[in-house]
Short mmCIF file of C-alpha atoms in Angstrom, two decimals:
data_model
loop_
_atom_site.label_atom_id
_atom_site.label_comp_id
_atom_site.label_asym_id
_atom_site.label_seq_id
_atom_site.Cartn_x
_atom_site.Cartn_y
_atom_site.Cartn_z
CA UNK A 1 -7.25 -10.87 1.71
CA UNK A 2 -6.86 -7.35 0.34
CA UNK A 3 -7.87 -4.40 2.52
CA UNK A 4 -7.98 -0.76 1.40
CA UNK A 5 -6.67 1.89 3.79
CA UNK A 6 -6.41 5.65 3.94
CA UNK A 7 -4.99 8.33 6.19
CA UNK A 8 -5.19 12.13 6.32
CA UNK A 9 -2.79 14.19 8.45
CA UNK A 10 -2.77 17.92 9.17
CA UNK A 11 0.05 19.71 11.00
CA UNK A 12 0.67 23.33 11.98
CA UNK A 13 4.12 24.73 12.84
CA UNK A 14 4.27 28.26 14.21
CA UNK A 15 7.27 30.33 15.29
CA UNK A 16 7.25 33.75 16.96
CA UNK A 17 9.67 36.47 15.87
CA UNK A 18 12.82 37.04 17.91
CA UNK A 19 15.63 39.59 18.10
CA UNK A 20 18.88 39.40 20.08
CA UNK A 21 21.02 42.26 21.28
CA UNK A 22 24.77 41.97 20.92
CA UNK A 23 26.01 43.77 17.86
CA UNK A 24 27.14 42.09 14.63
CA UNK A 25 26.78 38.52 15.94
CA UNK A 26 23.18 38.91 17.18
CA UNK A 27 20.44 36.82 15.59
CA UNK A 28 16.91 37.72 14.53
CA UNK A 29 14.05 35.95 12.85
CA UNK A 30 10.58 36.78 11.58
CA UNK A 31 7.45 35.01 12.73
CA UNK A 32 6.29 32.18 10.48
CA UNK A 33 3.45 29.70 10.18
CA UNK A 34 3.34 26.57 8.05
CA UNK A 35 0.28 24.40 7.44
CA UNK A 36 0.79 20.94 5.96
CA UNK A 37 -1.64 18.32 4.67
CA UNK A 38 -0.51 14.79 3.89
CA UNK A 39 -2.54 11.85 2.60
CA UNK A 40 -1.80 8.17 2.24
CA UNK A 41 -3.99 5.65 0.42
CA UNK A 42 -3.30 2.11 -0.64
CA UNK A 43 -4.06 -1.58 -0.43
CA UNK A 44 -2.79 -3.99 2.19
CA UNK A 45 -2.44 -7.63 1.15
CA UNK A 46 -2.41 -10.52 3.60
CA UNK A 47 -1.78 -14.17 2.92
CA UNK A 48 -1.94 -17.05 5.34
CA UNK A 49 0.80 -19.67 5.10
CA UNK A 50 1.12 -22.97 6.88
CA UNK A 51 4.40 -24.45 8.01
CA UNK A 52 4.78 -28.21 7.93
CA UNK A 53 5.88 -29.91 11.13
CA UNK A 54 9.30 -31.48 11.06
CA UNK A 55 9.57 -35.08 12.21
CA UNK A 56 12.79 -36.89 13.04
#
């Protein structure tokens, strides 16, 4: 049996700006936003198999 499948994902990552006090070693960063779409499509194959019984 062959079955088609599909998937659509959407993600948002958002970061606020920040600033540290402390002289030369202080950190800072700007705000940022990233939107991401991802898709997956394909075929899934399935096959049934039988296993013979073992007799002694």
